[in-house]
Amino acid sequence: MKIGLCQIPVSEDRNENFHTMQNMVRQAAGEGCQFAVLPEMWNCPYTDEWFPRCAEQEGGETWRLLRDTARAYGVYLVGGSVPERSGGALYNTCYVFDPAGTQIAKHRKVHLFDIDVPGGQRFMESDTFTAGENYTVFDTPYGRVGAAICFDIRFAELFRIMALEGAKLIFVPGAFNMTTGPAHWSLSFRMRAVDNQCFMVGCSPARDVSASYVAYGHSMVCDPWGNVVAEADEKPGLFADVR
C-alpha cells in the first residue's frame, strides 16, 4: 500500500483548513495513495479556546467534508482529529472513512494531554475534553488496522490490546509540541512498533512558530524493527510512503 501523510498548516480560518485538507488528499490520491492521514486538530488551532468554538456533532459539516473527500478521491481517509460535541461533553475524535465514504471507525482520545513541564510546556486538555473509553481497530483489504490519538501513544497497554486484536498497522494523528516532540516523538513511535511488531504511522500538523501551540511536525512511519523508514521535516506538505 501507499500512505499519504498530510502535514497540514493549521490556521484560524476554518475554510482555509478545509481547502488545504482537500488539496492534500487530492494530491495523495493522485500519487497513488490508498490511505491519506490527517493530523490531530487539523481544522482548528490546538487551544482550549478554539475547541468548543469549532466542536460539531457527528454528521456535522467537518464530518460530511471528510466523508465526501474520501468518496471523491477513492481513498481510506484517517481523519486526524477534530473536536466532537456529544450531549454535554466534548471529545477529541478521529473519524475513519473508506473509499466509498462510509465511516468504518471512530476513536475518541482515551488519554488526555495534561502536562506541566517546569520551564517547558503546560497544557490541560481535560479542562475541555472528556476522555474516550475504547480502543479502536478496523478491517481493510490490507489487513487489520488500529487508530489512536497523540498522547495515547504513551500508554503501552492500549497498543498491546490493538496488536492482540490483530492490528499490524496503527495510525496516530498527533500534535507533539516543541518540548515533548524533540525528546519523545520518534522514540514513542519506535517503541510501540518494536513492542507490538507492527507498523506505526504518525501524522502531525506543520510547525507554525507564531501559533499559541507550536507543533513539532516530523510526520513519520516506523517499521516493526523500530526503523524510521519515512520522516517529514517541520514544513507543510504531503509525504508519501510505500509499505
Short mmCIF file of C-alpha atoms in Angstrom, two decimals:
data_model
loop_
_atom_site.label_atom_id
_atom_site.label_comp_id
_atom_site.label_asym_id
_atom_site.label_seq_id
_atom_site.Cartn_x
_atom_site.Cartn_y
_atom_site.Cartn_z
CA MET A 1 0.00 0.00 0.00
CA LYS A 2 0.98 3.64 -0.28
CA ILE A 3 0.28 6.03 2.60
CA GLY A 4 0.00 9.80 2.25
CA LEU A 5 0.81 11.84 5.38
CA CYS A 6 -0.89 15.25 5.12
CA GLN A 7 1.20 17.60 7.28
CA ILE A 8 -1.30 20.44 7.25
CA PRO A 9 -0.55 24.04 8.26
CA VAL A 10 -3.42 24.87 10.64
CA SER A 11 -4.81 28.40 10.60
CA GLU A 12 -7.59 30.24 12.45
CA ASP A 13 -9.60 30.24 9.21
CA ARG A 14 -11.58 27.01 9.18
CA ASN A 15 -12.44 27.29 5.49
CA GLU A 16 -8.76 27.63 4.69
CA ASN A 17 -8.06 24.47 6.69
CA PHE A 18 -10.85 22.67 4.82
CA HIS A 19 -9.41 23.76 1.47
CA THR A 20 -5.88 22.70 2.44
CA MET A 21 -7.09 19.30 3.60
CA GLN A 22 -8.98 18.63 0.37
CA ASN A 23 -6.00 19.66 -1.75
CA MET A 24 -3.60 17.39 0.15
CA VAL A 25 -5.95 14.39 -0.02
CA ARG A 26 -6.44 15.01 -3.74
CA GLN A 27 -2.67 15.10 -4.15
CA ALA A 28 -2.30 11.87 -2.15
CA ALA A 29 -4.84 10.12 -4.36
CA GLY A 30 -3.11 11.48 -7.46
CA GLU A 31 0.16 9.97 -6.27
CA GLY A 32 -1.46 6.54 -5.88
CA CYS A 33 -2.00 6.50 -2.12
CA GLN A 34 -4.64 4.11 -0.81
CA PHE A 35 -4.58 5.83 2.62
CA ALA A 36 -4.48 9.54 3.42
CA VAL A 37 -3.82 10.54 7.02
CA LEU A 38 -4.57 13.89 8.65
CA PRO A 39 -3.05 15.33 11.85
CA GLU A 40 -4.59 15.94 15.25
CA MET A 41 -6.81 19.06 15.33
CA TRP A 42 -6.31 19.94 11.68
CA ASN A 43 -9.47 22.05 11.41
CA CYS A 44 -8.80 24.49 14.27
CA PRO A 45 -5.94 25.78 16.43
CA TYR A 46 -4.88 23.48 19.25
CA THR A 47 -6.12 25.59 22.18
CA ASP A 48 -8.84 25.21 24.81
CA GLU A 49 -10.39 28.41 23.49
CA TRP A 50 -10.92 27.03 19.97
CA PHE A 51 -12.10 23.51 20.82
CA PRO A 52 -15.66 24.39 21.95
CA ARG A 53 -15.92 27.05 19.27
CA CYS A 54 -15.29 24.50 16.49
CA ALA A 55 -16.92 21.43 18.06
CA GLU A 56 -19.60 19.67 15.99
CA GLN A 57 -21.73 16.60 16.41
CA GLU A 58 -21.01 13.50 14.36
CA GLY A 59 -22.59 14.15 10.99
CA GLY A 60 -21.77 17.86 11.11
CA GLU A 61 -20.02 19.97 8.50
CA THR A 62 -16.49 18.64 9.13
CA TRP A 63 -17.70 15.03 9.25
CA ARG A 64 -19.53 15.48 5.94
CA LEU A 65 -16.47 17.07 4.36
CA LEU A 66 -14.29 14.13 5.40
CA ARG A 67 -16.88 11.65 4.10
CA ASP A 68 -17.21 13.46 0.78
CA THR A 69 -13.43 13.85 0.37
CA ALA A 70 -12.80 10.14 0.94
CA ARG A 71 -15.52 9.32 -1.58
CA ALA A 72 -14.42 11.89 -4.15
CA TYR A 73 -10.82 10.69 -4.25
CA GLY A 74 -11.38 7.00 -3.52
CA VAL A 75 -9.06 6.68 -0.52
CA TYR A 76 -9.19 5.43 3.04
CA LEU A 77 -9.19 8.68 4.99
CA VAL A 78 -7.90 8.65 8.56
CA GLY A 79 -9.45 11.96 9.53
CA GLY A 80 -6.87 13.18 12.02
CA SER A 81 -8.86 14.51 14.93
CA VAL A 82 -11.48 17.20 15.40
CA PRO A 83 -13.47 18.43 18.41
CA GLU A 84 -16.68 16.40 18.65
CA ARG A 85 -19.72 17.53 20.64
CA SER A 86 -21.89 14.77 22.08
CA GLY A 87 -24.56 15.70 24.58
CA GLY A 88 -22.95 17.98 27.11
CA ALA A 89 -19.41 16.67 26.50
CA LEU A 90 -16.59 17.41 24.06
CA TYR A 91 -14.26 14.71 22.73
CA ASN A 92 -11.04 14.73 20.73
CA THR A 93 -12.21 12.41 17.95
CA CYS A 94 -10.81 10.66 14.89
CA TYR A 95 -13.22 9.53 12.17
CA VAL A 96 -12.10 6.99 9.57
CA PHE A 97 -13.82 6.62 6.18
CA ASP A 98 -13.44 4.05 3.43
CA PRO A 99 -13.17 4.92 -0.29
CA ALA A 100 -16.97 4.82 -0.62
CA GLY A 101 -17.33 7.47 2.09
CA THR A 102 -18.63 5.05 4.73
CA GLN A 103 -17.46 5.68 8.29
CA ILE A 104 -15.71 2.48 9.35
CA ALA A 105 -14.17 3.60 12.65
CA LYS A 106 -14.28 6.31 15.28
CA HIS A 107 -11.72 6.82 18.02
CA ARG A 108 -12.14 9.18 20.94
CA LYS A 109 -8.81 10.07 22.56
CA VAL A 110 -8.55 7.97 25.70
CA HIS A 111 -5.56 9.62 27.41
CA LEU A 112 -5.97 13.38 27.55
CA PHE A 113 -2.91 15.59 27.27
CA ASP A 114 -2.43 17.07 30.74
CA ILE A 115 1.17 18.17 31.13
CA ASP A 116 3.11 20.70 33.18
CA VAL A 117 6.85 20.58 32.49
CA PRO A 118 8.83 23.09 34.60
CA GLY A 119 10.40 25.52 32.17
CA GLY A 120 8.57 23.86 29.28
CA GLN A 121 5.05 23.18 28.11
CA ARG A 122 1.88 23.42 30.22
CA PHE A 123 -1.42 22.27 28.72
CA MET A 124 -4.53 20.76 30.32
CA GLU A 125 -6.70 19.08 27.71
CA SER A 126 -9.02 17.75 30.42
CA ASP A 127 -10.14 21.33 31.11
CA THR A 128 -12.17 21.00 27.90
CA PHE A 129 -12.38 17.38 26.74
CA THR A 130 -13.86 14.20 28.17
CA ALA A 131 -11.77 11.04 27.78
CA GLY A 132 -12.83 8.27 25.43
CA GLU A 133 -13.20 4.74 26.79
CA ASN A 134 -12.44 2.35 23.93
CA TYR A 135 -9.61 1.05 21.78
CA THR A 136 -10.18 1.18 18.03
CA VAL A 137 -9.40 -1.43 15.36
CA PHE A 138 -10.97 -1.91 11.94
CA ASP A 139 -10.58 -4.16 8.92
CA THR A 140 -9.38 -3.20 5.45
CA PRO A 141 -8.33 -5.20 2.37
CA TYR A 142 -4.75 -4.55 3.54
CA GLY A 143 -5.28 -6.13 6.95
CA ARG A 144 -6.50 -5.08 10.37
CA VAL A 145 -5.64 -1.52 11.35
CA GLY A 146 -5.67 0.40 14.64
CA ALA A 147 -6.15 4.08 15.45
CA ALA A 148 -5.19 6.21 18.44
CA ILE A 149 -4.58 9.92 19.05
CA CYS A 150 -1.36 11.65 20.18
CA PHE A 151 -0.93 11.25 23.97
CA ASP A 152 -2.48 7.77 23.74
CA ILE A 153 0.90 6.62 22.40
CA ARG A 154 2.50 6.98 25.83
CA PHE A 155 0.33 4.18 27.24
CA ALA A 156 1.66 0.83 26.09
CA GLU A 157 -1.37 -1.19 27.17
CA LEU A 158 -3.66 0.44 24.61
CA PHE A 159 -1.33 -0.53 21.77
CA ARG A 160 -0.83 -4.04 23.08
CA ILE A 161 -4.60 -4.54 23.05
CA MET A 162 -4.80 -3.40 19.43
CA ALA A 163 -1.91 -5.70 18.49
CA LEU A 164 -3.55 -8.64 20.27
CA GLU A 165 -6.70 -7.84 18.30
CA GLY A 166 -4.67 -8.30 15.12
CA ALA A 167 -3.60 -4.77 14.16
CA LYS A 168 -0.46 -4.79 12.01
CA LEU A 169 -0.60 -1.07 11.24
CA ILE A 170 -1.59 1.68 13.69
CA PHE A 171 -2.30 5.28 12.76
CA VAL A 172 -1.70 8.00 15.34
CA PRO A 173 -2.66 11.57 14.44
CA GLY A 174 -0.72 13.71 16.90
CA ALA A 175 0.47 17.19 17.77
CA PHE A 176 3.54 16.87 19.96
CA ASN A 177 4.97 20.27 20.88
CA MET A 178 8.46 21.74 20.91
CA THR A 179 9.16 20.40 24.41
CA THR A 180 7.95 16.81 24.00
CA GLY A 181 8.50 16.48 20.24
CA PRO A 182 12.30 16.59 20.05
CA ALA A 183 12.54 14.36 23.13
CA HIS A 184 9.89 11.72 22.57
CA TRP A 185 8.07 11.84 19.19
CA SER A 186 10.36 9.50 17.28
CA LEU A 187 11.18 7.43 20.36
CA SER A 188 7.50 6.82 21.11
CA PHE A 189 6.67 5.54 17.63
CA ARG A 190 9.75 3.36 17.51
CA MET A 191 8.96 1.87 20.93
CA ARG A 192 5.39 0.96 20.05
CA ALA A 193 6.48 -0.51 16.71
CA VAL A 194 9.01 -2.79 18.41
CA ASP A 195 6.73 -3.62 21.37
CA ASN A 196 3.96 -4.83 19.12
CA GLN A 197 5.78 -5.85 15.93
CA CYS A 198 3.63 -3.58 13.81
CA PHE A 199 3.98 -0.55 11.57
CA MET A 200 3.36 2.81 13.28
CA VAL A 201 2.27 5.92 11.38
CA GLY A 202 2.25 9.37 12.99
CA CYS A 203 0.83 12.48 11.34
CA SER A 204 1.43 15.95 12.81
CA PRO A 205 0.38 19.45 11.83
CA ALA A 206 3.10 21.53 10.24
CA ARG A 207 5.08 23.78 12.56
CA ASP A 208 3.95 27.39 12.94
CA VAL A 209 6.23 29.29 15.32
CA SER A 210 3.72 32.15 15.53
CA ALA A 211 0.94 29.90 16.88
CA SER A 212 -0.01 29.74 20.54
CA TYR A 213 0.66 25.98 20.40
CA VAL A 214 3.65 25.10 18.23
CA ALA A 215 3.52 21.59 16.77
CA TYR A 216 6.74 19.65 16.22
CA GLY A 217 5.91 18.24 12.78
CA HIS A 218 8.07 15.31 11.62
CA SER A 219 5.23 13.03 10.50
CA MET A 220 6.71 9.54 10.19
CA VAL A 221 6.41 5.83 9.50
CA CYS A 222 8.22 3.21 11.61
CA ASP A 223 8.58 -0.47 10.79
CA PRO A 224 8.34 -3.40 13.25
CA TRP A 225 12.11 -3.28 13.83
CA GLY A 226 11.86 0.27 15.07
CA ASN A 227 13.43 1.78 11.98
CA VAL A 228 12.19 5.19 10.87
CA VAL A 229 11.54 4.39 7.23
CA ALA A 230 9.99 7.75 6.30
CA GLU A 231 10.05 11.11 8.07
CA ALA A 232 9.00 14.63 7.14
CA ASP A 233 10.62 17.81 8.37
CA GLU A 234 8.62 20.56 10.08
CA LYS A 235 7.24 22.21 6.92
CA PRO A 236 3.78 21.84 5.34
CA GLY A 237 3.37 19.22 2.67
CA LEU A 238 2.29 15.75 1.60
CA PHE A 239 4.71 12.95 2.37
CA ALA A 240 4.01 9.58 0.76
CA ASP A 241 5.47 6.22 1.76
CA VAL A 242 5.07 2.76 0.28
CA ARG A 243 4.83 -0.24 2.61
#
